[in-house]
mmCIF file of C-alpha atoms in Angstrom:
data_model
loop_
_atom_site.group_PDB
_atom_site.id
_atom_site.type_symbol
_atom_site.label_atom_id
_atom_site.label_comp_id
_atom_site.label_asym_id
_atom_site.label_seq_id
_atom_site.Cartn_x
_atom_site.Cartn_y
_atom_site.Cartn_z
ATOM 1 C CA MET A 199 68.412 21.481 31.791
ATOM 2 C CA ASN A 200 65.067 21.334 30.117
ATOM 3 C CA HIS A 201 62.249 21.895 32.498
ATOM 4 C CA GLU A 202 58.873 23.574 32.532
ATOM 5 C CA PRO A 203 59.032 27.289 33.214
ATOM 6 C CA GLY A 204 58.030 28.122 36.736
ATOM 7 C CA THR A 205 59.418 24.961 38.253
ATOM 8 C CA ARG A 206 62.364 24.762 40.595
ATOM 9 C CA ASN A 207 65.615 23.676 39.021
ATOM 10 C CA PRO A 208 66.184 20.003 39.613
ATOM 11 C CA GLU A 209 69.773 20.320 40.850
ATOM 12 C CA PRO A 210 70.235 20.832 44.576
ATOM 13 C CA GLY A 211 72.100 23.979 45.516
ATOM 14 C CA THR A 212 70.702 25.982 42.581
ATOM 15 C CA PRO A 213 67.549 27.496 44.060
ATOM 16 C CA MET A 214 66.890 29.787 41.062
ATOM 17 C CA LEU A 215 63.322 29.580 39.823
ATOM 18 C CA CYS A 216 62.391 30.283 36.214
ATOM 19 C CA ASN A 217 59.628 32.508 37.578
ATOM 20 C CA GLU A 218 62.191 34.579 39.452
ATOM 21 C CA ILE A 219 64.179 35.025 36.265
ATOM 22 C CA LEU A 220 61.121 35.770 34.167
ATOM 23 C CA ASP A 221 60.153 38.525 36.599
ATOM 24 C CA ALA A 222 63.549 40.111 36.096
ATOM 25 C CA ILE A 223 63.673 39.647 32.323
ATOM 26 C CA GLU A 224 62.311 43.097 31.408
ATOM 27 C CA PRO A 225 64.700 45.117 33.622
ATOM 28 C CA ILE A 226 67.610 42.998 32.356
ATOM 29 C CA ALA A 227 66.552 43.481 28.721
ATOM 30 C CA ALA A 228 66.253 47.236 29.293
ATOM 31 C CA GLY A 229 69.776 47.281 30.722
ATOM 32 C CA GLU A 230 68.536 48.527 34.084
ATOM 33 C CA VAL A 231 69.592 45.421 35.992
ATOM 34 C CA MET A 232 72.815 43.544 35.465
ATOM 35 C CA PRO A 233 72.324 39.782 35.762
ATOM 36 C CA ASP A 234 74.325 38.427 38.678
ATOM 37 C CA ASP A 235 76.259 35.139 38.522
ATOM 38 C CA ARG A 236 73.284 33.076 39.613
ATOM 39 C CA ILE A 237 71.020 34.553 36.925
ATOM 40 C CA ALA A 238 73.739 34.358 34.292
ATOM 41 C CA ALA A 239 74.313 30.694 35.127
ATOM 42 C CA HIS A 240 70.604 29.980 34.886
ATOM 43 C CA LEU A 241 70.253 31.810 31.595
ATOM 44 C CA SER A 242 73.093 29.868 30.073
ATOM 45 C CA SER A 243 71.528 26.581 31.089
ATOM 46 C CA CYS A 244 67.772 27.229 30.613
ATOM 47 C CA PRO A 245 66.750 27.629 26.961
ATOM 48 C CA HIS A 246 63.267 28.845 27.897
ATOM 49 C CA CYS A 247 64.537 31.741 29.995
ATOM 50 C CA ALA A 248 67.283 32.521 27.471
ATOM 51 C CA ALA A 249 64.670 32.692 24.701
ATOM 52 C CA ALA A 250 62.467 34.921 26.859
ATOM 53 C CA LEU A 251 65.399 37.280 27.397
ATOM 54 C CA GLY A 252 66.117 37.292 23.673
ATOM 55 C CA ASN A 253 62.498 38.176 22.939
ATOM 56 C CA ALA A 254 62.474 40.858 25.603
ATOM 57 C CA ARG A 255 65.599 42.428 24.088
ATOM 58 C CA ARG A 256 64.039 42.366 20.630
ATOM 59 C CA LEU A 257 60.878 43.956 22.017
ATOM 60 C CA GLU A 258 62.967 46.615 23.758
ATOM 61 C CA GLN A 259 64.655 47.465 20.452
ATOM 62 C CA MET A 260 61.321 47.646 18.675
ATOM 63 C CA LEU A 261 59.857 49.920 21.312
ATOM 64 C CA GLN A 262 62.882 52.200 21.123
ATOM 65 C CA ALA A 263 62.639 52.252 17.333
ATOM 66 C CA ARG A 264 58.942 53.141 17.294
ATOM 67 C CA PRO A 265 58.552 56.266 15.195
ATOM 68 C CA VAL A 266 57.633 59.411 17.113
ATOM 69 C CA PRO A 267 54.674 60.978 15.311
ATOM 70 C CA CYS A 268 55.216 64.697 14.712
ATOM 71 C CA ALA A 269 52.426 67.210 15.105
ATOM 72 C CA PRO A 270 50.748 68.197 11.810
ATOM 73 C CA ALA A 271 52.053 71.293 10.043
ATOM 74 C CA GLN A 272 49.116 73.544 10.924
ATOM 75 C CA PHE A 273 48.813 72.278 14.474
ATOM 76 C CA THR A 274 49.902 75.493 16.212
ATOM 77 C CA SER A 275 47.626 77.774 14.193
ATOM 78 C CA ARG A 276 44.655 75.443 14.605
ATOM 79 C CA THR A 277 45.304 75.194 18.343
ATOM 80 C CA MET A 278 45.608 78.969 18.678
ATOM 81 C CA ALA A 279 42.332 79.388 16.775
ATOM 82 C CA ARG A 280 40.648 77.000 19.221
ATOM 83 C CA VAL A 281 42.148 78.824 22.181
ATOM 84 C CA ARG A 282 40.846 82.153 20.828
ATOM 85 C CA ARG A 283 37.388 80.696 20.221
ATOM 86 C CA ALA A 284 37.300 79.263 23.752
ATOM 87 C CA ARG A 285 38.440 82.584 25.220
ATOM 88 C CA TRP A 286 35.859 84.483 23.164
ATOM 89 C CA ARG A 287 33.104 82.154 24.409
ATOM 90 C CA THR A 288 34.243 82.628 28.007
ATOM 91 C CA GLU A 289 34.282 86.412 27.559
ATOM 92 C CA GLN A 290 30.814 86.350 26.009
ATOM 93 C CA PHE A 291 29.561 84.323 28.935
ATOM 94 C CA LEU A 292 31.152 86.682 31.463
ATOM 95 C CA ASP A 293 29.845 89.666 29.536
ATOM 96 C CA LEU A 294 26.317 88.302 29.529
ATOM 97 C CA GLY A 295 26.496 87.514 33.240
ATOM 98 C CA PHE A 296 27.800 90.995 34.003
ATOM 99 C CA ASN A 297 25.142 92.703 31.879
ATOM 100 C CA VAL A 298 22.355 90.693 33.493
ATOM 101 C CA THR A 299 23.714 91.553 36.959
ATOM 102 C CA ILE A 300 23.944 95.263 36.119
ATOM 103 C CA GLY A 301 20.417 95.150 34.658
ATOM 104 C CA LEU A 302 19.102 93.593 37.856
ATOM 105 C CA VAL A 303 20.944 96.162 39.976
ATOM 106 C CA LEU A 304 19.511 99.025 37.902
ATOM 107 C CA LEU A 305 16.051 97.526 38.183
ATOM 108 C CA ALA A 306 16.479 97.281 41.958
ATOM 109 C CA ILE A 307 17.659 100.900 42.121
ATOM 110 C CA LEU A 308 14.728 102.122 40.018
ATOM 111 C CA GLY A 309 12.324 100.076 42.120
ATOM 112 C CA GLY A 310 13.869 101.516 45.299
ATOM 113 C CA VAL A 311 13.621 105.081 44.003
ATOM 114 C CA TRP A 312 10.009 104.532 42.940
ATOM 115 C CA LEU A 313 9.181 103.075 46.367
ATOM 116 C CA LEU A 314 10.972 105.945 48.095
ATOM 117 C CA MET A 315 9.065 108.492 46.051
ATOM 118 C CA HIS A 316 5.754 106.838 46.914
ATOM 119 C CA ARG A 317 6.491 106.535 50.619
ATOM 120 C CA SER A 318 7.815 110.074 50.968
ATOM 121 C CA GLY A 319 5.064 111.663 48.883
ATOM 122 C CA LEU A 320 7.508 112.742 46.204
ATOM 123 C CA VAL A 321 5.152 111.457 43.530
ATOM 124 C CA ALA A 322 2.899 114.359 44.363
ATOM 125 C CA VAL A 323 5.948 116.609 43.936
ATOM 126 C CA SER A 324 6.625 115.159 40.500
ATOM 127 C CA ASN A 325 3.026 115.709 39.536
ATOM 128 C CA ASP A 326 3.393 119.266 40.664
ATOM 129 C CA ALA A 327 6.539 119.509 38.530
ATOM 130 C CA VAL A 328 4.429 119.194 35.413
ATOM 131 C CA ASP A 329 2.358 122.108 36.578
ATOM 132 C CA LEU A 330 5.505 124.008 37.483
ATOM 133 C CA LEU A 331 6.926 123.603 33.963
ATOM 134 C CA GLY A 332 4.022 125.696 32.810
ATOM 135 C CA ALA A 333 4.863 128.398 35.380
ATOM 136 C CA GLY A 334 7.821 130.775 35.169
ATOM 137 C CA PRO A 335 11.493 129.714 35.765
ATOM 138 C CA VAL A 336 11.749 131.630 39.062
ATOM 139 C CA THR A 337 8.698 129.852 40.489
ATOM 140 C CA LEU A 338 10.114 126.541 39.179
ATOM 141 C CA ALA A 339 13.498 127.090 40.866
ATOM 142 C CA ARG A 340 11.877 128.096 44.154
ATOM 143 C CA ARG A 341 9.674 125.033 44.249
ATOM 144 C CA VAL A 342 12.356 122.500 43.145
ATOM 145 C CA ALA A 343 15.207 123.810 45.367
ATOM 146 C CA PRO A 344 14.367 121.687 48.470
ATOM 147 C CA SER A 345 14.515 118.410 46.429
ATOM 148 C CA VAL A 346 17.818 119.161 44.626
ATOM 149 C CA PRO A 347 20.079 117.141 47.027
ATOM 150 C CA MET A 348 17.959 114.044 46.528
ATOM 151 C CA TYR A 349 18.014 114.393 42.726
ATOM 152 C CA ALA A 350 21.772 115.021 42.848
ATOM 153 C CA GLY A 351 22.258 111.844 44.943
ATOM 154 C CA ALA A 352 20.203 109.762 42.519
ATOM 155 C CA ALA A 353 22.134 111.190 39.555
ATOM 156 C CA ALA A 354 25.486 110.432 41.255
ATOM 157 C CA LEU A 355 24.390 106.869 41.918
ATOM 158 C CA LEU A 356 23.389 106.435 38.289
ATOM 159 C CA VAL A 357 26.667 107.916 37.010
ATOM 160 C CA THR A 358 28.686 105.662 39.363
ATOM 161 C CA THR A 359 26.815 102.589 38.130
ATOM 162 C CA LEU A 360 27.331 103.511 34.486
ATOM 163 C CA GLY A 361 31.000 104.269 35.202
ATOM 164 C CA LEU A 362 31.474 100.862 36.789
ATOM 165 C CA TRP A 363 29.822 99.261 33.789
ATOM 166 C CA TRP A 364 32.107 101.095 31.386
ATOM 167 C CA TRP A 365 35.216 100.191 33.424
ATOM 168 C CA ALA A 366 34.310 96.504 33.573
ATOM 169 C CA GLU A 367 33.606 96.400 29.835
ATOM 170 C CA ARG A 368 37.005 97.945 29.162
ATOM 171 C CA GLU A 369 38.743 95.411 31.461
ATOM 172 C CA LEU A 370 37.075 92.483 29.692
ATOM 173 C CA THR A 371 37.988 93.636 26.212
ATOM 174 C CA MET B 1025 68.904 78.344 31.737
ATOM 175 C CA GLN B 1026 66.026 76.442 30.208
ATOM 176 C CA ALA B 1027 64.198 76.493 33.555
ATOM 177 C CA VAL B 1028 64.539 80.274 33.640
ATOM 178 C CA ASN B 1029 63.220 80.546 30.094
ATOM 179 C CA GLU B 1030 60.397 78.241 31.015
ATOM 180 C CA ARG B 1031 59.461 80.375 34.018
ATOM 181 C CA GLU B 1032 59.584 83.511 31.881
ATOM 182 C CA LEU B 1033 57.435 81.869 29.260
ATOM 183 C CA VAL B 1034 54.860 80.789 31.837
ATOM 184 C CA GLU B 1035 54.851 84.275 33.353
ATOM 185 C CA ARG B 1036 54.276 85.885 29.952
ATOM 186 C CA CYS B 1037 51.462 83.437 29.246
ATOM 187 C CA ARG B 1038 49.882 84.293 32.592
ATOM 188 C CA LEU B 1039 49.938 87.968 31.664
ATOM 189 C CA GLY B 1040 47.855 87.117 28.612
ATOM 190 C CA ASP B 1041 50.656 87.329 26.036
ATOM 191 C CA GLU B 1042 49.257 85.352 23.117
ATOM 192 C CA ARG B 1043 52.617 85.087 21.379
ATOM 193 C CA ALA B 1044 54.094 83.523 24.494
ATOM 194 C CA PHE B 1045 51.381 80.896 24.517
ATOM 195 C CA GLN B 1046 51.985 80.248 20.822
ATOM 196 C CA GLU B 1047 55.651 79.736 21.677
ATOM 197 C CA LEU B 1048 54.645 77.287 24.387
ATOM 198 C CA VAL B 1049 52.483 75.355 21.908
ATOM 199 C CA ASP B 1050 55.354 75.274 19.433
ATOM 200 C CA ARG B 1051 57.751 74.071 22.093
ATOM 201 C CA PHE B 1052 55.588 71.250 23.410
ATOM 202 C CA LYS B 1053 53.411 70.262 20.447
ATOM 203 C CA ASP B 1054 55.589 67.369 19.277
ATOM 204 C CA LEU B 1055 55.838 65.956 22.774
ATOM 205 C CA VAL B 1056 52.099 66.221 23.423
ATOM 206 C CA PHE B 1057 51.039 65.055 19.985
ATOM 207 C CA GLY B 1058 53.647 62.268 19.912
ATOM 208 C CA LEU B 1059 52.558 60.972 23.273
ATOM 209 C CA ILE B 1060 48.867 60.996 22.381
ATOM 210 C CA ALA B 1061 49.322 59.654 18.851
ATOM 211 C CA ARG B 1062 51.262 56.723 20.266
ATOM 212 C CA THR B 1063 48.398 56.057 22.639
ATOM 213 C CA VAL B 1064 45.309 56.503 20.473
ATOM 214 C CA GLN B 1065 46.578 55.610 16.961
ATOM 215 C CA ASP B 1066 43.978 57.639 15.028
ATOM 216 C CA ARG B 1067 45.789 60.850 14.001
ATOM 217 C CA SER B 1068 42.771 63.124 13.742
ATOM 218 C CA ARG B 1069 41.561 62.074 17.179
ATOM 219 C CA ALA B 1070 45.096 62.486 18.464
ATOM 220 C CA GLU B 1071 45.121 66.054 17.140
ATOM 221 C CA ASP B 1072 41.774 66.819 18.787
ATOM 222 C CA LEU B 1073 43.018 65.469 22.097
ATOM 223 C CA ALA B 1074 46.328 67.314 21.780
ATOM 224 C CA GLN B 1075 44.390 70.550 21.224
ATOM 225 C CA ASP B 1076 42.280 69.728 24.288
ATOM 226 C CA VAL B 1077 45.514 69.413 26.250
ATOM 227 C CA PHE B 1078 46.657 72.882 25.171
ATOM 228 C CA LEU B 1079 43.231 74.361 25.957
ATOM 229 C CA ARG B 1080 43.533 72.951 29.470
ATOM 230 C CA ILE B 1081 47.066 74.287 29.727
ATOM 231 C CA HIS B 1082 45.773 77.720 28.698
ATOM 232 C CA ARG B 1083 43.002 77.599 31.295
ATOM 233 C CA GLY B 1084 45.227 76.115 33.984
ATOM 234 C CA LEU B 1085 48.333 78.304 33.618
ATOM 235 C CA PRO B 1086 47.080 80.916 36.104
ATOM 236 C CA TYR B 1087 46.953 78.132 38.700
ATOM 237 C CA PHE B 1088 50.304 76.536 37.781
ATOM 238 C CA ARG B 1089 52.465 77.156 40.814
ATOM 239 C CA GLY B 1090 55.727 76.078 39.239
ATOM 240 C CA GLU B 1091 56.475 73.480 41.906
ATOM 241 C CA ALA B 1092 56.848 70.785 39.246
ATOM 242 C CA ARG B 1093 58.536 71.175 35.891
ATOM 243 C CA LEU B 1094 56.244 72.471 33.177
ATOM 244 C CA SER B 1095 56.743 69.284 31.153
ATOM 245 C CA THR B 1096 55.760 67.151 34.160
ATOM 246 C CA TRP B 1097 52.594 69.186 34.605
ATOM 247 C CA ILE B 1098 51.870 68.769 30.890
ATOM 248 C CA TYR B 1099 52.357 64.969 31.120
ATOM 249 C CA ARG B 1100 49.800 64.948 33.915
ATOM 250 C CA ILE B 1101 47.300 66.822 31.746
ATOM 251 C CA VAL B 1102 47.976 64.433 28.851
ATOM 252 C CA ALA B 1103 47.387 61.471 31.167
ATOM 253 C CA ASN B 1104 44.092 62.958 32.381
ATOM 254 C CA VAL B 1105 42.887 63.789 28.874
ATOM 255 C CA CYS B 1106 43.748 60.289 27.620
ATOM 256 C CA ALA B 1107 42.078 58.633 30.614
ATOM 257 C CA GLN B 1108 38.915 60.698 30.169
ATOM 258 C CA ASP B 1109 38.836 59.974 26.461
ATOM 259 C CA GLN B 1110 39.251 56.277 27.159
ATOM 260 C CA ALA B 1111 36.425 56.317 29.721
ATOM 261 C CA ARG B 1112 34.183 58.206 27.276
ATOM 262 C CA ARG B 1113 34.892 55.741 24.497
ATOM 263 C CA GLU B 1114 34.318 52.749 26.720
ATOM 264 C CA ALA B 1115 30.968 54.187 27.735
ATOM 265 C CA MET B 1116 29.960 54.881 24.136
ATOM 266 C CA VAL B 1117 31.036 51.833 22.180
ATOM 267 C CA SER B 1118 31.936 48.253 22.857
ATOM 268 C CA LEU B 1119 35.454 47.524 21.800
ATOM 269 C CA ASP B 1120 35.785 46.041 18.385
ATOM 270 C CA ASP B 1121 37.971 43.051 19.060
ATOM 271 C CA ASP B 1122 38.010 41.959 15.445
ATOM 272 C CA ARG B 1123 40.759 44.407 14.598
ATOM 273 C CA VAL B 1124 43.125 42.570 16.914
ATOM 274 C CA SER B 1125 41.704 39.087 16.990
ATOM 275 C CA GLY B 1126 42.066 38.449 13.269
ATOM 276 C CA ARG B 1127 45.475 36.974 13.699
ATOM 277 C CA SER B 1128 47.126 35.403 10.757
ATOM 278 C CA THR B 1129 50.291 33.441 10.412
ATOM 279 C CA PRO B 1130 53.252 35.780 10.022
ATOM 280 C CA SER B 1131 54.276 36.209 6.446
ATOM 281 C CA VAL B 1132 57.556 34.687 5.382
ATOM 282 C CA LEU B 1133 57.756 36.500 2.055
ATOM 283 C CA ASP B 1134 60.725 38.566 3.052
ATOM 284 C CA ARG B 1135 62.423 39.988 6.105
ATOM 285 C CA GLY B 1136 61.313 43.573 5.417
ATOM 286 C CA PHE B 1137 57.694 42.616 5.129
ATOM 287 C CA GLY B 1138 58.015 40.432 8.227
ATOM 288 C CA ASP B 1139 59.393 43.393 10.186
ATOM 289 C CA LEU B 1140 56.575 45.623 8.988
ATOM 290 C CA GLU B 1141 54.044 43.038 10.025
ATOM 291 C CA LEU B 1142 55.753 42.611 13.367
ATOM 292 C CA ARG B 1143 55.677 46.365 13.927
ATOM 293 C CA ASP B 1144 52.003 46.349 12.985
ATOM 294 C CA ARG B 1145 51.356 43.563 15.490
ATOM 295 C CA LEU B 1146 53.278 45.468 18.127
ATOM 296 C CA GLU B 1147 51.053 48.520 17.579
ATOM 297 C CA LYS B 1148 47.958 46.336 17.782
ATOM 298 C CA ALA B 1149 49.242 44.641 20.910
ATOM 299 C CA ILE B 1150 49.897 48.060 22.465
ATOM 300 C CA VAL B 1151 46.321 49.104 21.646
ATOM 301 C CA ARG B 1152 45.099 46.083 23.613
ATOM 302 C CA LEU B 1153 46.993 47.116 26.748
ATOM 303 C CA PRO B 1154 45.116 48.862 29.561
ATOM 304 C CA ALA B 1155 45.131 52.656 29.126
ATOM 305 C CA ASN B 1156 47.622 53.309 31.942
ATOM 306 C CA TYR B 1157 50.116 50.756 30.566
ATOM 307 C CA ARG B 1158 49.706 52.212 27.083
ATOM 308 C CA LEU B 1159 50.493 55.701 28.283
ATOM 309 C CA LEU B 1160 53.523 54.483 30.208
ATOM 310 C CA ILE B 1161 54.894 52.697 27.154
ATOM 311 C CA ALA B 1162 54.230 55.760 24.995
ATOM 312 C CA ALA B 1163 55.821 58.192 27.440
ATOM 313 C CA HIS B 1164 58.801 56.112 28.524
ATOM 314 C CA TYR B 1165 60.060 55.638 24.992
ATOM 315 C CA LEU B 1166 59.803 59.305 24.089
ATOM 316 C CA ASP B 1167 63.111 61.123 24.395
ATOM 317 C CA GLY B 1168 63.925 62.510 27.779
ATOM 318 C CA VAL B 1169 60.997 61.174 29.756
ATOM 319 C CA ARG B 1170 62.469 59.747 32.920
ATOM 320 C CA TYR B 1171 60.884 57.385 35.449
ATOM 321 C CA GLU B 1172 60.909 60.163 38.048
ATOM 322 C CA GLU B 1173 59.014 62.530 35.769
ATOM 323 C CA LEU B 1174 56.477 59.858 34.922
ATOM 324 C CA ALA B 1175 55.988 59.057 38.594
ATOM 325 C CA GLU B 1176 55.458 62.731 39.418
ATOM 326 C CA ALA B 1177 53.132 63.303 36.482
ATOM 327 C CA LEU B 1178 51.011 60.263 37.197
ATOM 328 C CA GLN B 1179 51.230 60.801 40.959
ATOM 329 C CA LEU B 1180 52.437 57.264 41.485
ATOM 330 C CA PRO B 1181 55.381 55.950 43.489
ATOM 331 C CA LEU B 1182 58.518 55.424 41.422
ATOM 332 C CA GLY B 1183 58.466 51.685 42.142
ATOM 333 C CA THR B 1184 54.881 51.388 40.886
ATOM 334 C CA VAL B 1185 55.753 53.124 37.637
ATOM 335 C CA LYS B 1186 58.656 50.724 37.058
ATOM 336 C CA THR B 1187 56.574 47.679 37.966
ATOM 337 C CA GLN B 1188 53.697 48.726 35.710
ATOM 338 C CA LEU B 1189 56.071 49.378 32.847
ATOM 339 C CA TYR B 1190 57.717 45.965 33.263
ATOM 340 C CA ARG B 1191 54.297 44.318 33.396
ATOM 341 C CA ALA B 1192 53.230 46.148 30.257
ATOM 342 C CA LYS B 1193 56.333 44.926 28.451
ATOM 343 C CA GLN B 1194 55.841 41.431 29.819
ATOM 344 C CA ARG B 1195 52.313 41.398 28.373
ATOM 345 C CA LEU B 1196 53.548 42.654 25.031
ATOM 346 C CA ARG B 1197 56.247 40.014 24.979
ATOM 347 C CA GLN B 1198 53.740 37.295 25.763
ATOM 348 C CA VAL B 1199 51.375 38.497 23.007
ATOM 349 C CA LEU B 1200 54.195 38.714 20.467
ATOM 350 C CA GLU B 1201 56.140 35.673 21.620
ATOM 351 C CA THR B 1202 55.467 33.561 18.515
ATOM 352 C CA GLU B 1203 56.283 36.431 16.139
ATOM 353 C CA LEU B 1204 59.442 37.412 17.972
ATOM 354 C CA LYS B 1205 60.986 33.973 17.640
#
């Protein structure tokens, strides 16, 4: 039964096409499909399809026998070094971002305090403070006492900011 | 038991345990490297890509929900890394067809040499396959990689994976037909 692949078998009653067989060659060669009677009959009578199945089986064996390349000896240590470098870079980036943010926040706070002092006339008070330093401690305490809550608030704000900074640095490292 | 160990390992990695991640690299390095080396041929590039895979695993572990098996998730990362590398290479250089087009008549000196040459031709024929076929061939013939896992990793229907694999083998067979006779 020699005929061109892809043509219908000449005998009536055997509707098996070579194309149909050739489509099923790979699953048959891999042992995933068992050839039924019709396919088996065709394979035994069609040298082209039989040869294709033989080749597919040989290819299957070769693919299964392909060597599996093993990772190089130092692969783990080199990978871990790369992971550490990548993590370090990420931390540096986060650190820089955090520091810039904190710097901007501090700048905003200082600007706000300066503005507040100007608006409320506290600058004049600070100027007076210089004069007060020359006066006696009792006079100094008497003059400064009304502004103590504001200074205490500013100091608390500063300490909180620095504390947050320290905490975040510790978390990152 | 292994699934439990795997979950524990992932959990330890998530908590920042460097030794756990090292254990993970040790456990999966041959699979990842083997898969990539079978796909890209060049060993040093394969190592670079395999390291890229582990870097992505390290970055992605906090987001790994454990719905798929760890190995399936890793296959998916390997597939993405290989596809991106392929796209990058295609954009950078035109493929040098000479390495595969310089076909010569198979040697008939001896059977051993013929087999070596046939294996060499098989590797070259695999290189000529589209990237997705190449990865399927590489992954399917590694131990323990099932169709279902491949389908899940590549996010393709099971039937599509099987069809693509058969087509890949069909192409290889057609390329090697004269040598296989």
